[in-house]
Short mmCIF file of C-alpha atoms and ligand atoms in Angstrom, two decimals:
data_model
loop_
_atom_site.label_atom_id
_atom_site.label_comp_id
_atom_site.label_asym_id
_atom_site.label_seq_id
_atom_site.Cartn_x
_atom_site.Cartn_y
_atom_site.Cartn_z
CA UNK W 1 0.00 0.00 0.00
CA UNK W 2 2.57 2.02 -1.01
CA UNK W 3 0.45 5.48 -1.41
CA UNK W 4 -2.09 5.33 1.30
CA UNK W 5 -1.85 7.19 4.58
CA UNK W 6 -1.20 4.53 7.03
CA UNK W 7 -1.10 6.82 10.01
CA UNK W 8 -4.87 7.52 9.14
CA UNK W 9 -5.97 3.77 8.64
CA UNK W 10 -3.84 3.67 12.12
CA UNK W 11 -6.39 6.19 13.62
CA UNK W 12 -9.58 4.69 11.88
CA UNK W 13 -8.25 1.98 13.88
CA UNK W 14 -8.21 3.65 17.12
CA UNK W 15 -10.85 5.28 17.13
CA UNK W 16 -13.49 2.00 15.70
CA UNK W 17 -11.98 -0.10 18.83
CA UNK W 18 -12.83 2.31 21.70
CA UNK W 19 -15.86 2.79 19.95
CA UNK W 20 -16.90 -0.47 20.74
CA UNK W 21 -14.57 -0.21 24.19
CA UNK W 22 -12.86 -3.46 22.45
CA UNK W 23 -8.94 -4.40 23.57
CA UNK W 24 -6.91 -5.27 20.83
CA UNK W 25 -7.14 -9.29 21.66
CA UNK W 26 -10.92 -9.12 21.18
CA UNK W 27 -10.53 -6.94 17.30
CA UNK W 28 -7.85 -9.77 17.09
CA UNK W 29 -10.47 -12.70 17.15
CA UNK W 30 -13.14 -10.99 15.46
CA UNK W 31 -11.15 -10.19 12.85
CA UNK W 32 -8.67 -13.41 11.95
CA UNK W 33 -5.63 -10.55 12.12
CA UNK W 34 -2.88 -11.12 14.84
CA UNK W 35 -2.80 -8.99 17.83
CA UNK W 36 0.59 -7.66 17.35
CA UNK W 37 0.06 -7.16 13.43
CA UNK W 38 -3.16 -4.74 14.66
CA UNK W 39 -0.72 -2.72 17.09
CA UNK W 40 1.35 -2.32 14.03
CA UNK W 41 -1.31 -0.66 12.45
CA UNK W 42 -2.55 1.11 15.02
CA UNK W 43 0.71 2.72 15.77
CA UNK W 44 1.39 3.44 11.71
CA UNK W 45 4.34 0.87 11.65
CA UNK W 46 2.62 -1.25 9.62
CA UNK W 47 1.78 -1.22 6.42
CA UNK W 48 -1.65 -3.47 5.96
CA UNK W 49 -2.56 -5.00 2.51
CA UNK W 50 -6.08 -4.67 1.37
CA UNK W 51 -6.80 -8.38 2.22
CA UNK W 52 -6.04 -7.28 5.56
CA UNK W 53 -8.05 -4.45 5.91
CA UNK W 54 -10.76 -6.01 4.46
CA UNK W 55 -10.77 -8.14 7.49
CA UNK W 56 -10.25 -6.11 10.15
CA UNK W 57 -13.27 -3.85 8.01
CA UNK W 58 -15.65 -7.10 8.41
CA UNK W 59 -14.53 -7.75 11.97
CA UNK W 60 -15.69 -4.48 12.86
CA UNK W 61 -18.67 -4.35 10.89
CA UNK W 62 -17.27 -1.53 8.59
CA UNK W 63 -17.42 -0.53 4.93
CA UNK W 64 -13.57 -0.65 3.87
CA UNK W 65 -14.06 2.91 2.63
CA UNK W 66 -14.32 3.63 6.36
CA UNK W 67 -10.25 2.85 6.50
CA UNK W 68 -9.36 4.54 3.04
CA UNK W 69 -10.91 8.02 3.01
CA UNK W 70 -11.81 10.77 5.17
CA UNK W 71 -15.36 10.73 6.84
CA UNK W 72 -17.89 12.24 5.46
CA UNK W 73 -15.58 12.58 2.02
CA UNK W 74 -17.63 13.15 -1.59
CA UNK W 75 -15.11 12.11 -3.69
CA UNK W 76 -16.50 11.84 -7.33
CA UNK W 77 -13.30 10.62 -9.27
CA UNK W 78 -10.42 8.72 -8.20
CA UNK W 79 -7.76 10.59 -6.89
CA UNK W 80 -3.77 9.03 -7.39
CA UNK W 81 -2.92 10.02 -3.45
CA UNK W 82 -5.55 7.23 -2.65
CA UNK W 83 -4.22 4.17 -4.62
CA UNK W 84 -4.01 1.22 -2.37
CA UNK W 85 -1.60 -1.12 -4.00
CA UNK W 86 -2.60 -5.12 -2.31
CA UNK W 87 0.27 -7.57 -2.05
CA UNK W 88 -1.20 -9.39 -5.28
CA UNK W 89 -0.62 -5.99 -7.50
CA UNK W 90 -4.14 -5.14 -7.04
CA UNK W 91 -4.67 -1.22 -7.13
CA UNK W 92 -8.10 -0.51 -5.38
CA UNK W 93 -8.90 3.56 -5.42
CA UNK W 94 -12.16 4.68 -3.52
CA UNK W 95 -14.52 6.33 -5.75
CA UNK W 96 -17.22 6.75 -3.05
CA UNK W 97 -16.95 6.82 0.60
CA UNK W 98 -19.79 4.66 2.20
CA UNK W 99 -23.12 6.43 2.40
CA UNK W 100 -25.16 5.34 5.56
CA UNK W 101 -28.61 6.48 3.69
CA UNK W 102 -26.93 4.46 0.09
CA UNK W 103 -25.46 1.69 1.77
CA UNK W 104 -22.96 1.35 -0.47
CA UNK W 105 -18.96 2.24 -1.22
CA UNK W 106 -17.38 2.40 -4.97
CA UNK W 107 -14.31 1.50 -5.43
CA UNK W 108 -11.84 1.61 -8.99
CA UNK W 109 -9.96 -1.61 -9.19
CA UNK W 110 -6.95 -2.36 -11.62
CA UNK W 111 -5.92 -5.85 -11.93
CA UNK W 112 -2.92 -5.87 -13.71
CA UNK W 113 -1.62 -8.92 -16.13
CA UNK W 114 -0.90 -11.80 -14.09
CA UNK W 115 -2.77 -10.64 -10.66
CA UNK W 116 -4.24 -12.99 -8.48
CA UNK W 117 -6.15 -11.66 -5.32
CA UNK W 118 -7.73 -13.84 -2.62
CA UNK W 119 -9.86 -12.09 -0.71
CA UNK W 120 -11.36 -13.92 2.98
CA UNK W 121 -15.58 -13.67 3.37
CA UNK W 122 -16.90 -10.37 4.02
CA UNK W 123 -19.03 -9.69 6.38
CA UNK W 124 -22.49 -11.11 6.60
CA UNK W 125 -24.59 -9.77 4.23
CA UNK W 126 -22.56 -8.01 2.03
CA UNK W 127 -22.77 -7.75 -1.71
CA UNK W 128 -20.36 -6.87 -4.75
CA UNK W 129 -21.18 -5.66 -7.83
CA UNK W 130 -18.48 -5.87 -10.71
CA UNK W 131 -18.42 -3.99 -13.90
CA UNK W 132 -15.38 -4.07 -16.12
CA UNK W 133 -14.29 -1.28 -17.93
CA UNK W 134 -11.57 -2.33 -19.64
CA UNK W 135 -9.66 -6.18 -20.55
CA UNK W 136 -10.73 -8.87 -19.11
CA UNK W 137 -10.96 -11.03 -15.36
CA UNK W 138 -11.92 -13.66 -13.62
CA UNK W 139 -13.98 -14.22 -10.77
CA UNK W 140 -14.06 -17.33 -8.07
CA UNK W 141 -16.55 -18.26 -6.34
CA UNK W 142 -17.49 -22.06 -5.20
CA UNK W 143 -14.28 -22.95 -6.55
CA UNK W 144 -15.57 -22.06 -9.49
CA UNK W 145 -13.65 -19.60 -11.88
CA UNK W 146 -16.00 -17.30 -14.03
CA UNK W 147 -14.86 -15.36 -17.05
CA UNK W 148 -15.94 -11.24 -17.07
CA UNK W 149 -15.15 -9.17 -20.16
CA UNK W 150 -14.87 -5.38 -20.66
CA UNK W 151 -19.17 -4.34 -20.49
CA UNK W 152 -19.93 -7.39 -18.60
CA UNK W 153 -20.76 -7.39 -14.54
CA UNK W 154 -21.55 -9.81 -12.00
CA UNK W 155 -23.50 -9.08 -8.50
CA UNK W 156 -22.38 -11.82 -6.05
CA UNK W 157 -22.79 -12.46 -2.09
CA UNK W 158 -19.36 -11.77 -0.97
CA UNK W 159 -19.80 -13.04 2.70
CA UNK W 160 -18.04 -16.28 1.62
CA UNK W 161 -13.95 -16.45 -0.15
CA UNK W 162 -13.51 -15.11 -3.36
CA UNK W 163 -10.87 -14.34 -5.27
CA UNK W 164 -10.30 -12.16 -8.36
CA UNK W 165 -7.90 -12.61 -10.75
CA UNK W 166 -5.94 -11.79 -14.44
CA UNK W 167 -4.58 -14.29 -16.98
CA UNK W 168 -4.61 -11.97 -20.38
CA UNK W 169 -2.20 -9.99 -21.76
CA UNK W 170 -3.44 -6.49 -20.80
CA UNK W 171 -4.59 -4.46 -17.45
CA UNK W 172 -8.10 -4.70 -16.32
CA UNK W 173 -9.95 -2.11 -15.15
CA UNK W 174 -12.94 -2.61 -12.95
CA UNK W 175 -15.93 -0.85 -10.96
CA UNK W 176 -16.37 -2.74 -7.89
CA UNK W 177 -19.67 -1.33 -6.10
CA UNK W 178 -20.16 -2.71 -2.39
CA UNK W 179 -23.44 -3.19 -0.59
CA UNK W 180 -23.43 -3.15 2.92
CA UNK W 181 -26.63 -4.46 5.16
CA UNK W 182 -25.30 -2.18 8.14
CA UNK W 183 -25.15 1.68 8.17
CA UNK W 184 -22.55 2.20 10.65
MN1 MN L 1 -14.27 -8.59 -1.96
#
């Protein structure tokens, strides 16, 4: 996540657990992250992929937009200083924050040739929508890989694994609108 402002996923952090008056064991077990990897964060020493923050997100019952931009943000195009590069070579830029009265986040994703990004189950409830702009992906779900093409989209329950990923030759550039059942 070479771009993103880990200090302020670090404070999102914070300020979500005492929220909910939680120690760091119990966001550690609701979440599937380590203990010591979340006092990373916390303290900005860490630098968290997007698989990871998608799980603390879920632990906590929280749109991942909650962790990438400012609250209460309108963002209406995506803006370089928020790329959030995953491990995989994913780039995933916020388009929309979460709206409480929406219930959803938008997100631009790039999927560059050769990506392969395993995401864990969201949480309950939650549903993406994919549209690809440009090149080509696939999608798994059940095991089951399914083939998306620049104009296509899929809408998909993504409280279970899923992965996305890139065999052609060329970028792909995708619209990834999240649903959330919650309006925290
Ligand atoms: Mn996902």
């Amino acid at each position: 996540m070479m771009d993103a402002d880990i200090s302020a996923i670090g404070r999102h952090l914070k300020k979500h657990r005492a929220e909910r008056g939680w120690s760091l064991d119990r966001v550690a077990r609701e979440c599937g992250v380590s203990k010591a990897m979340l006092g990373q964060i916390e303290r900005g020493e860490s630098t968290p992929t997007v698989s990871t923050l998608w799980k603390i997100a879920g632990g906590l019952r929280l749109p991942l937009s909650r962790f990438l931009v400012a609250e209460g943000s309108a963002l209406q195009r995506p803006r370089s200083g928020l790329r959030h590069h995953d491990a995989s070579g994913m780039i995933v830029t916020p388009l929309f924050a979460f709206d409480p009265a929406l219930g959803f986040e938008m997100f631009v994703i790039e999927l560059p040739r050769g990506t392969l990004s395993e995401s864990a189950s969201h949480a309950i409830g939650v549903i993406e929508h994919l549209i690809v702009l440009e090149g080509e992906m696939e999608l798994r779900l059940d095991g089951e890989w399914q083939f998306l093409s620049a104009g296509e989209a899929v809408r998909f329950p993504a409280d279970q694994p899923h992965a996305y990923r890139n065999q052609s030759r060329a970028s792909a550039r995708i619209h990834d609108l999240i649903h959330y059942p919650f309006s925290s």
